[in-house]
Coordinates of C-alpha atoms in Angstrom, one line a residue:
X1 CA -6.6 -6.5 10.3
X2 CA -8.2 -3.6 8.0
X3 CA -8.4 -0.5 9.0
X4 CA -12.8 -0.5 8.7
X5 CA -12.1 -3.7 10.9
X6 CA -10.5 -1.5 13.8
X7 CA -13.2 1.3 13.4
X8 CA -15.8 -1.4 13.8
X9 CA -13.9 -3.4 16.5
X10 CA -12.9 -0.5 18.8
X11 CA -16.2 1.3 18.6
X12 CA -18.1 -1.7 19.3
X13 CA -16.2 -2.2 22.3
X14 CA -16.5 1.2 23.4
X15 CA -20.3 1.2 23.2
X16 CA -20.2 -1.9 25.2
X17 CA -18.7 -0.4 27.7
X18 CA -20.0 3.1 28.1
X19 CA -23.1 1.5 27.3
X20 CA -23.8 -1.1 30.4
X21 CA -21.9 1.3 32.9
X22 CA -24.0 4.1 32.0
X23 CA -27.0 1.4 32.5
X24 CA -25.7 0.0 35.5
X25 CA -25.2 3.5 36.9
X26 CA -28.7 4.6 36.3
X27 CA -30.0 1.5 37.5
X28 CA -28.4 1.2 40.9
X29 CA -28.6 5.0 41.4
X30 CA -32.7 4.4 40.6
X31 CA -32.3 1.8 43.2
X32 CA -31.0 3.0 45.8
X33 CA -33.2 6.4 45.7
X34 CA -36.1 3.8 45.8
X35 CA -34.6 2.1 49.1
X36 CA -33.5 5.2 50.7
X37 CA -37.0 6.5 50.2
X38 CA -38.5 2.9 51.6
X39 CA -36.0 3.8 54.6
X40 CA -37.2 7.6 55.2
X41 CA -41.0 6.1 55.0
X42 CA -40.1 3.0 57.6
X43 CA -38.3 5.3 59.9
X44 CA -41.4 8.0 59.3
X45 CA -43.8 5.1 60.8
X46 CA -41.6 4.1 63.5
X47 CA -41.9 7.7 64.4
X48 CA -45.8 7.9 64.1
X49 CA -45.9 4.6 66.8
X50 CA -43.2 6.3 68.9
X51 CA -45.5 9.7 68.9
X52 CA -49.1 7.8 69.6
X53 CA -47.4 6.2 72.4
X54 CA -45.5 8.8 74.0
X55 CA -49.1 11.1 73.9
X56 CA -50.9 8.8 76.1
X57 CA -47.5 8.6 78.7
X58 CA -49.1 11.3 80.9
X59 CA -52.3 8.8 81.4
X60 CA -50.2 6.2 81.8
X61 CA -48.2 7.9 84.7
X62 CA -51.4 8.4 86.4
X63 CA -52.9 4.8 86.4
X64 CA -49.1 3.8 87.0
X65 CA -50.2 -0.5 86.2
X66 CA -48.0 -2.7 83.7
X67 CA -51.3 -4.3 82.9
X68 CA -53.0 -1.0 82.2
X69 CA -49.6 0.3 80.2
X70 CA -49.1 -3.4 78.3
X71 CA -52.6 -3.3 77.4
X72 CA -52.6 0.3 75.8
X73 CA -49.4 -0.2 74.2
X74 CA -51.0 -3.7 72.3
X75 CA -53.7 -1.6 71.6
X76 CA -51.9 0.8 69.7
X77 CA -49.8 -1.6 68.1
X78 CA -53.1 -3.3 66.7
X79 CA -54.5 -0.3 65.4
X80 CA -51.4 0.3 63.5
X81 CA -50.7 -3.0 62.4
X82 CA -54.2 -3.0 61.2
X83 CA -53.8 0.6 59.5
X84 CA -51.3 -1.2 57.7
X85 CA -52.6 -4.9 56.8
X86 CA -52.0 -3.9 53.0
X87 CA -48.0 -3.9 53.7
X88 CA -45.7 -6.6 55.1
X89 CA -45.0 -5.1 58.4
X90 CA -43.6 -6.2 62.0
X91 CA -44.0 -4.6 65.1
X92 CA -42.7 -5.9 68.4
X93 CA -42.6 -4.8 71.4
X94 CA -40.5 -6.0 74.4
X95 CA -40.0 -4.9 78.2
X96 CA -36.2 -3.9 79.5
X97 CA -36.5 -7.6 81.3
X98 CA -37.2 -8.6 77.6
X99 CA -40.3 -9.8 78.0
X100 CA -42.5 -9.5 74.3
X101 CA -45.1 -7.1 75.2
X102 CA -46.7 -7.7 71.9
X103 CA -45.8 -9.1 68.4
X104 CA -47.6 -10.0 65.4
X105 CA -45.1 -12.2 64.4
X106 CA -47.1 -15.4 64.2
X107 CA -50.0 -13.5 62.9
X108 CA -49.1 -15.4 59.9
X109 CA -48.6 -12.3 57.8
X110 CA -44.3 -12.3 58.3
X111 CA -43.5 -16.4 58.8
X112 CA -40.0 -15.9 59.8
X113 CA -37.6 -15.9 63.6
X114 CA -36.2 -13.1 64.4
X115 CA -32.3 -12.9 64.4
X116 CA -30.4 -13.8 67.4
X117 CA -27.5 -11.2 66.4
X118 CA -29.6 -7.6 66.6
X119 CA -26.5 -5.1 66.0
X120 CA -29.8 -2.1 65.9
X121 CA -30.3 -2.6 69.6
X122 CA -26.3 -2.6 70.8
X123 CA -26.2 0.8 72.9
X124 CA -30.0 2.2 71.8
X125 CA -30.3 5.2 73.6
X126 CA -33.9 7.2 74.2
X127 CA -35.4 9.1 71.3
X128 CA -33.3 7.5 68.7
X129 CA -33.8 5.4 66.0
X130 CA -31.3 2.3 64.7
X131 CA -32.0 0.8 61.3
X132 CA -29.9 -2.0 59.6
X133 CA -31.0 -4.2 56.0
X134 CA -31.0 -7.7 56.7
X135 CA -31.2 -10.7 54.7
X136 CA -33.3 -13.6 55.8
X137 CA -33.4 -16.8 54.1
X138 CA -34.2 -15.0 50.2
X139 CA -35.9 -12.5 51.8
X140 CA -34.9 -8.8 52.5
X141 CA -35.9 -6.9 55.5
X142 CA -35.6 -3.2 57.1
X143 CA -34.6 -3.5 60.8
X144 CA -36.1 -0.4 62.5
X145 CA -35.8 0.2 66.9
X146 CA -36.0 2.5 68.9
X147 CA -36.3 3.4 73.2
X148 CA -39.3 4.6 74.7
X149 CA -39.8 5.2 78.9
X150 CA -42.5 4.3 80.6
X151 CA -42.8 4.9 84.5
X152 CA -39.0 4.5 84.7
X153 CA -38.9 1.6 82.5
X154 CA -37.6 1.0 79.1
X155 CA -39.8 -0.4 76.1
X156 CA -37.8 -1.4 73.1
X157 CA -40.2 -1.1 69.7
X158 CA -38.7 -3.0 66.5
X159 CA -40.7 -1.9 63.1
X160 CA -39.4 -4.5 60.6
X161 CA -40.7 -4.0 56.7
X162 CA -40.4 -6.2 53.8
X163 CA -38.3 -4.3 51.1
X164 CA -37.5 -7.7 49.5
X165 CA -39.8 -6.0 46.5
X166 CA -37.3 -3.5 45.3
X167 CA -34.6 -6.0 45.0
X168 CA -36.9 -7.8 42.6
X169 CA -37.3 -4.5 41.0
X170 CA -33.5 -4.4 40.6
X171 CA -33.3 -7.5 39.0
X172 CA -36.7 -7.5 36.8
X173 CA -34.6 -3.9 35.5
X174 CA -31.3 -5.8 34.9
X175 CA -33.4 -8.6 32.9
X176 CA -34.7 -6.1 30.9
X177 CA -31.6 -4.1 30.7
X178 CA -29.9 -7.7 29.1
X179 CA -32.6 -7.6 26.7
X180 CA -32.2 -3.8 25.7
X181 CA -28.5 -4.4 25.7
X182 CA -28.5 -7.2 23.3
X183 CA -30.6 -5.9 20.8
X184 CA -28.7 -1.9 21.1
X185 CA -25.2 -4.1 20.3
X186 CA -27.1 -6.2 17.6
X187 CA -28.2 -3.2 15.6
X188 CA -24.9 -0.7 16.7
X189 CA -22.7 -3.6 15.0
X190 CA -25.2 -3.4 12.3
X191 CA -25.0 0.6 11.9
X192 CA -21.4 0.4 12.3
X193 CA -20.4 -2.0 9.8
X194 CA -21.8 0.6 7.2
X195 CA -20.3 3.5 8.9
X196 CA -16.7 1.9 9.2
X197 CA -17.2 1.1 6.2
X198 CA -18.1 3.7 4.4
X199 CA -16.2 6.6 6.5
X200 CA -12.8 3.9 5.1
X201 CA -14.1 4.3 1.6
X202 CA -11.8 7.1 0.5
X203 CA -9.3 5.2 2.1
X204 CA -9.9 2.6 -0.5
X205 CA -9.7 4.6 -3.4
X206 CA -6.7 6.7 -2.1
X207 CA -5.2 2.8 -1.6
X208 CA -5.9 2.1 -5.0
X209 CA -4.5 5.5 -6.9
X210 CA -1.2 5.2 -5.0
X211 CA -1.4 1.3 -6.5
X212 CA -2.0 2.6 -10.1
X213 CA 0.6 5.6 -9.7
X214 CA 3.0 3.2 -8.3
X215 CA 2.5 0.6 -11.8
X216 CA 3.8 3.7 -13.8
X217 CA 0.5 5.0 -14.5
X218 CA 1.3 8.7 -13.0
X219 CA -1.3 10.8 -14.5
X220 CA -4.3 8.7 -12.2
X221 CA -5.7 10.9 -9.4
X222 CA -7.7 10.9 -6.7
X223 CA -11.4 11.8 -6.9
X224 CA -12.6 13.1 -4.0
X225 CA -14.9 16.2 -3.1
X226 CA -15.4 16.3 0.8
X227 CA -13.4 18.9 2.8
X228 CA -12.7 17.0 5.5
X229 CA -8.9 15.4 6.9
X230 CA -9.2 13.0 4.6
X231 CA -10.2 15.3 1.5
X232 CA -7.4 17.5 2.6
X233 CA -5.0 14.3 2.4
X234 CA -6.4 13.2 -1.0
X235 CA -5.7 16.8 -2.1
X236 CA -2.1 17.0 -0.8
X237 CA -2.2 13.0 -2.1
X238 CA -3.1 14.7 -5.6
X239 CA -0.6 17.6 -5.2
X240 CA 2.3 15.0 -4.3
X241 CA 1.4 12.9 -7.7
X242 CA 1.5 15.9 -10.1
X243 CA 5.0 16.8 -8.7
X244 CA 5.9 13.6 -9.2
X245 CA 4.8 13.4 -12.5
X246 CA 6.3 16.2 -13.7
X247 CA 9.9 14.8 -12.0
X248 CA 9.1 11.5 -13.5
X249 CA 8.4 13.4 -17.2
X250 CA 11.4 15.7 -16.5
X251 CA 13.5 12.8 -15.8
X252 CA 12.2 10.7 -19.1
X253 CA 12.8 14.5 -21.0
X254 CA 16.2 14.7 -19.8
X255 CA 17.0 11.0 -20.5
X256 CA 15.3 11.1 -24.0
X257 CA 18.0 14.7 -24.1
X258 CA 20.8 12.6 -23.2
X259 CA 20.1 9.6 -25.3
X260 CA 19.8 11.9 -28.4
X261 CA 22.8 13.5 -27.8
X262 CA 24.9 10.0 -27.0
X263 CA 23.4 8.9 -30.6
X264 CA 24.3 12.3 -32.1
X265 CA 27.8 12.7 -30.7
X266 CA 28.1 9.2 -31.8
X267 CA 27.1 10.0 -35.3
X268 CA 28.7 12.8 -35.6
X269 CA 32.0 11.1 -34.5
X270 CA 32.2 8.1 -36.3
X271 CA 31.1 9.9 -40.3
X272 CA 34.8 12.1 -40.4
X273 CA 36.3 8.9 -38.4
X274 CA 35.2 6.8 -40.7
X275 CA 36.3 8.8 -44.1
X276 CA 39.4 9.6 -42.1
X277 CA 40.3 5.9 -42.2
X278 CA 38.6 4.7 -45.4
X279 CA 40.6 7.4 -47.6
X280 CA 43.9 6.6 -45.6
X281 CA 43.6 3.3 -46.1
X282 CA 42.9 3.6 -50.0
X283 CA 45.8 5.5 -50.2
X284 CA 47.7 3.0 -48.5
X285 CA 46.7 0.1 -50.7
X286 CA 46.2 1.8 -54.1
X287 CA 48.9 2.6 -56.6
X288 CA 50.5 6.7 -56.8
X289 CA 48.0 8.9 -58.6
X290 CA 48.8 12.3 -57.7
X291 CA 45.2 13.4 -58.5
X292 CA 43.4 10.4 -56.3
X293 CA 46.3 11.7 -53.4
X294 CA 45.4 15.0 -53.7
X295 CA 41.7 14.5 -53.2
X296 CA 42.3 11.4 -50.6
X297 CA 44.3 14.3 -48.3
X298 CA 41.7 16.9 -49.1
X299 CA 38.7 14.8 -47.7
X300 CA 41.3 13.7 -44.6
X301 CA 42.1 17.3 -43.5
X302 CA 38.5 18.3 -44.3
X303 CA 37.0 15.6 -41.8
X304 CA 39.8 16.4 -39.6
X305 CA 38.9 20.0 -39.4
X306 CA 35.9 18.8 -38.7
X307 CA 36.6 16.5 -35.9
X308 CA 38.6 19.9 -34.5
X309 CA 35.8 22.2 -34.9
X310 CA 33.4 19.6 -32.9
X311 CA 35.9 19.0 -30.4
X312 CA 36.3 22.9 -29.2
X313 CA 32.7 23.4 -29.5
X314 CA 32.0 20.6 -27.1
X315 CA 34.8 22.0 -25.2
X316 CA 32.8 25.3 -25.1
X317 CA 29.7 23.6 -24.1
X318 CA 31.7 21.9 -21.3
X319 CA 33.4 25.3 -19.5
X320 CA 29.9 27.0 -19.8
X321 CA 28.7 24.6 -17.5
X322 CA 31.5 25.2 -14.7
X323 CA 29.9 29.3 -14.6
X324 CA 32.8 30.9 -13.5
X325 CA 32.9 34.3 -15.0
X326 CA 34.0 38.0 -14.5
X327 CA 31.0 40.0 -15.5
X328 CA 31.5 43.5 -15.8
X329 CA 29.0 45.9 -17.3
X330 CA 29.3 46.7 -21.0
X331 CA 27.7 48.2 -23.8
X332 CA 25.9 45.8 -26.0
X333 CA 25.9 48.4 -28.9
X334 CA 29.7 49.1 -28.7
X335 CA 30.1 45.3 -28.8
X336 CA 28.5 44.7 -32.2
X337 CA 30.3 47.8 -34.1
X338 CA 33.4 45.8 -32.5
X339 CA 32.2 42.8 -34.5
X340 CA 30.8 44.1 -37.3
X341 CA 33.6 44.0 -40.2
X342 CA 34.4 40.4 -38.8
X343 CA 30.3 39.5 -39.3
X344 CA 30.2 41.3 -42.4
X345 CA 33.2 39.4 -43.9
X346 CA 31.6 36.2 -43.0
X347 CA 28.7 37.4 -44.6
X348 CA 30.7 38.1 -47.8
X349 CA 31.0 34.8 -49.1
X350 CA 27.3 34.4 -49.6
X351 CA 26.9 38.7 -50.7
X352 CA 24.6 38.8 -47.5
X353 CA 24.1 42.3 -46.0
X354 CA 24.5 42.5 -42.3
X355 CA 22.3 46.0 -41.2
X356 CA 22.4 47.0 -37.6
X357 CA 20.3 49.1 -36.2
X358 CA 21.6 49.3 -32.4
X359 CA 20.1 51.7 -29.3
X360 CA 23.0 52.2 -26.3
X361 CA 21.8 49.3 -24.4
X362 CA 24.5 48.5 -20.9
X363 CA 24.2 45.4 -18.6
X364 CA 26.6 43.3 -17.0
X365 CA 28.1 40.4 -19.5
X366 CA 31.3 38.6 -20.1
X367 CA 32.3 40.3 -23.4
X368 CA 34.2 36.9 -24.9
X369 CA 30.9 34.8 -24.2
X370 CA 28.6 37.5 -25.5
X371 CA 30.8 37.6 -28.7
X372 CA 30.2 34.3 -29.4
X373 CA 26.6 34.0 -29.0
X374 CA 26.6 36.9 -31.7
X375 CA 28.6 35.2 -34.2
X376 CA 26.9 31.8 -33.5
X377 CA 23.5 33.5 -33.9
X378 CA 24.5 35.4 -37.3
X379 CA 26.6 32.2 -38.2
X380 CA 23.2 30.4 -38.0
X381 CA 21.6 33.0 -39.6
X382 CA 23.8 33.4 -42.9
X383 CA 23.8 28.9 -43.2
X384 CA 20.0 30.0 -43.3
X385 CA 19.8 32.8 -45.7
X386 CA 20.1 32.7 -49.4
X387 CA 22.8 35.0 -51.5
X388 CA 22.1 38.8 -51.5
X389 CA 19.6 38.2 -48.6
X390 CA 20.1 40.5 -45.8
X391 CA 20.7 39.9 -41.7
X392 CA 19.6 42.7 -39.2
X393 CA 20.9 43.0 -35.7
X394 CA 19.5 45.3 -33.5
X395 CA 19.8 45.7 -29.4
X396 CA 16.9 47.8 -27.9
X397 CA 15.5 48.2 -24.2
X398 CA 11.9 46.6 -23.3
X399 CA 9.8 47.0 -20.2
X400 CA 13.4 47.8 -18.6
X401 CA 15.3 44.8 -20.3
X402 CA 17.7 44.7 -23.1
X403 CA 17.1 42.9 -25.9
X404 CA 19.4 41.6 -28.4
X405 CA 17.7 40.1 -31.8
X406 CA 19.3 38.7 -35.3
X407 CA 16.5 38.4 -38.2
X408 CA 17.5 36.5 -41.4
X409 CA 15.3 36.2 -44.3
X410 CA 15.8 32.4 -44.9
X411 CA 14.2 29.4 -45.1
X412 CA 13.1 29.4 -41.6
X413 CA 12.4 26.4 -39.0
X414 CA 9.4 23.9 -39.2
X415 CA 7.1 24.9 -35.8
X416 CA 7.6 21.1 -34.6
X417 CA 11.9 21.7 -34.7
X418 CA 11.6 24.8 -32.4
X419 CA 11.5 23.4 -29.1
X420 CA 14.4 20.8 -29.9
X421 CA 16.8 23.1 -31.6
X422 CA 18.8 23.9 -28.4
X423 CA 19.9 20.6 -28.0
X424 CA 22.7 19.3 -28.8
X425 CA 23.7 17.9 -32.0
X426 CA 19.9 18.4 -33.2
X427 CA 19.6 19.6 -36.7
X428 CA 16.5 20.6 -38.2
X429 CA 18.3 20.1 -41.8
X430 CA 20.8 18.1 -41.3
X431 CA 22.1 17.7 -44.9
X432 CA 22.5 21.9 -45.0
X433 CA 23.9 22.1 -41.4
X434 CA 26.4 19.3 -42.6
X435 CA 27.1 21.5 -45.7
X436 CA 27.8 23.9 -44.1
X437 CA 30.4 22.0 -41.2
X438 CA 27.9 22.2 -38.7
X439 CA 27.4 19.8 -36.1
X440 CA 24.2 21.3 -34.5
X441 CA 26.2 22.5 -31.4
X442 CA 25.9 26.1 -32.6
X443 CA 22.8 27.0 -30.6
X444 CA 23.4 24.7 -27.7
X445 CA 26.3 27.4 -26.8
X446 CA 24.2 30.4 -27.4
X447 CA 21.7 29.0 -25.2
X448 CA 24.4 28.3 -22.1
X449 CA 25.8 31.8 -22.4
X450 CA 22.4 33.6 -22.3
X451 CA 21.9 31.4 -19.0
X452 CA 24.9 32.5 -17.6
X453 CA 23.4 36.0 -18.6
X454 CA 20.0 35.2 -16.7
X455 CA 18.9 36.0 -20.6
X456 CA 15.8 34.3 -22.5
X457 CA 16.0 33.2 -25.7
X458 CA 12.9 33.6 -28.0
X459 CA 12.5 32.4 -31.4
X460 CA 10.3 33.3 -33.8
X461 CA 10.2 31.3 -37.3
X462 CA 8.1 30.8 -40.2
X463 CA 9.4 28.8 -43.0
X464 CA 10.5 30.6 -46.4
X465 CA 9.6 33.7 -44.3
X466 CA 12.9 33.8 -41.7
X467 CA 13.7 33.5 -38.5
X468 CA 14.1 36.0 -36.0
X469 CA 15.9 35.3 -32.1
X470 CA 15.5 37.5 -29.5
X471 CA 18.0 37.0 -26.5
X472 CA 16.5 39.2 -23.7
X473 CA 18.5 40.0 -21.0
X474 CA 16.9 40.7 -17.6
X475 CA 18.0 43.3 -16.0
X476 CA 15.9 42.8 -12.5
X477 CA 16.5 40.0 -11.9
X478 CA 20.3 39.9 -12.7
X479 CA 20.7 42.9 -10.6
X480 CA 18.5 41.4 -7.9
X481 CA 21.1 38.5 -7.7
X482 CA 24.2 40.9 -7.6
X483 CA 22.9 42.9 -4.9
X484 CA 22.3 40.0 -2.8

């Protein structure tokens, strides 16, 4: 069953319910106000004959004759039962030897015996008043007696009314109350269908985003505006889906990352393994020629060189990752005069200048790592410069960091390589990095050390212009972690 289906069942139930009891309740409570009021009034009149009567008992006790008393007390009994013609009414009155003193019974007006069983009588005592409801053929009746002395004898005066009238009332409201009911469910289930339907709306659409997100389609949202629990779940719904897109995008990133550097390594591998075995096999199966040998051995030990030089880099790449390293602080300035003849020699073979321009800049490093991100970065930097170019270093401090930055003057790097050149094996110009024995690893290392550094690394190119990287070491936050 749907959710709008529950909504719609439940609360139709409900009203059904609350509904006729809260009917019933008024109705029977309306009731039996009405009868308890009919009861006040009988008993009232009952008191009204009990008070005529007991006015004229002084006269009575003079004249002292059950002729004279019988013939007052029907007297009174017809004037009241005539005061009274307009309501269904029965008055009797009997002797203590039981004899009927006077009824209007067959007057015609109440057509009906009186019951053998009369619990209102059973221990009457003087000056009080019984009453008991009782039910005759389909007819309802109020019972009333009471005890009145006369000259030392007992008179026993029964008041009957008819209430049989509000029990018709009773039912003519429950007919009506059927009618009322019937038509309230008929338009509540109409009202309701909308409402259930419509407050399960959002619902719906929150059903069919998750559907779309779970197809792949990630970027779908939910569009809702209301601020209610359900706007607050669609929000959070919302919230939950961008987080997952960007895991889902991360994920496809890193796989893409990982795909290109299987393909690369792969590449990279198989070229110098492949000349390796072509030129020894040619030298196997071709005739002596010192010159051809010569050159067949060149090209081996050249590719194998290679194949070295990729290996310990990948090594490098591989025991950054474990980040197990004795920092201790150091100057970065002292560092790079340390380095400088080496950089400068390197430099030599293409008559590049290296200037440095250092401020005393201290922060905690691992000095071996921090070397080679320097010689990577001015390694790079030199493949990327032309002869007689120049190559500045400098370290300075900025808002309370120390910056380390190597400008070349070289062909720079297209805008659309930048974000890619950290990864492994990726070469912007591959035929010049090959040159040059590179296998695009060079930058993948300088970005792992600065990590281990808690450094940035920020690159700034414009083609034929150079290309300037600025590692910046944070300073905060690196202390921040030592301190904790």
């Amino acid at each position: 069953m749907k959710f709008w289906q529950k909504i719609y069942l439940f609360s139709i139930m409900a009203f059904i319910v609350v509904f006729n009891l809260a009917s019933i309740m008024v109705i029977e409570r309306n009731h039996s106000k009405m009868l308890q009021q009919e009861i006040n009034n009988t008993l009232s009149e009952n008191m009204s004959i009990n008070s005529s009567v007991s006015a004229i008992i002084p006269l009575l006790r003079i004249y002292d004759s059950n002729e004279y008393e019988k013939s007052v007390l029907t007297n009174i009994a017809n004037e009241f039962v005539d005061k009274n013609s307009h309501s269904n009414i029965y008055l009797e009155i009997v002797d203590d030897e039981r004899r009927t003193i006077y009824s209007n019974k067959d007057s015609g007006k109440l057509s009906t015996n009186m019951p053998s069983d009369r619990k209102e009588l059973v221990d009457l005592q003087a000056n009080e008043i019984k009453y008991i409801l009782r039910d005759i053929d389909d007819r309802t009746f109020l019972f009333t007696a009471n005890i009145t002395e006369i000259n030392n004898k007992k008179y026993t005066f029964t008041y009957i009314k008819e209430v049989t009238p509000l029990y018709e009332e009773r039912i003519d409201q429950y007919r009506f109350f059927v009618k009322v009911d019937i038509g309230a469910c008929l338009i509540y289930m109409v009202v309701m269908f909308f409402i259930s339907k419509g407050l399960t709306k959002p619902i719906d659409k929150m059903i069919r985003t998750a559907k779309d997100i779970a197809q792949g389609n990630f970027s779908e949202r939910v569009q809702l505006k209301s601020k209610d629990e359900i706007g607050i779940l669609a929000t959070n719904f919302n919230a939950m889906a961008v987080v997952v897109e960007a895991k889902i995008n991360e994920l496809e990133l890193h796989n893409s990352e990982k795909q290109r550097f299987i393909d690369n390594f792969t590449h990279e591998l198989k070229t110098p393994l492949t000349s390796i075995i072509g030129y020894a096999n040619y030298l196997k199966v071709t005739k002596y020629n010192e010159e051809i040998f010569v050159d067949g051995l060149q090209v081996i030990y050249s590719e194998a060189k290679r194949l070295e030089s990729l290996s310990i880099k990948l090594m490098d790449l591989i025991l950054l990752k474990e980040d197990q390293f004795q920092m201790v602080t150091e100057n970065l300035n002292d560092l790079i005069i340390e380095m400088e003849s080496s950089l400068k020699m390197r430099a030599a073979s293409k008559n590049i200048k290296i200037i440095t321009t250092c401020d005393q800049c201290s922060l905690k490093l691992e000095k071996d790592l921090i070397k080679v991100l320097i010689f990577n970065l001015v390694d790079n930097a030199i493949k990327a410069s032309n002869e007689l170019e120049s190559i500045t270093i400098r370290t300075f401090e900025s808002d309370g960091n120390c910056v380390l930055e190597v400008a070349d003057n070289g062909i720079g790097i297209p805008s659309d390589h930048i974000d890619k050149i950290f990864e492994p094996f990726y070469m912007a110009d591959k035929a010049r990095t090959r040159n040059n024995n590179g296998a695009g690893l060079g930058l993948s290392i300088c970005q792992a050390v600065a990590g281990i550094h808690h450094a940035t690394i920020e690159v700034i190119s414009e083609i034929n212009r150079g290309t300037t990287i600025r590692v910046v070491f944070q300073q905060r936050n690196w202390q921040d972690e030592v301190n904790e």
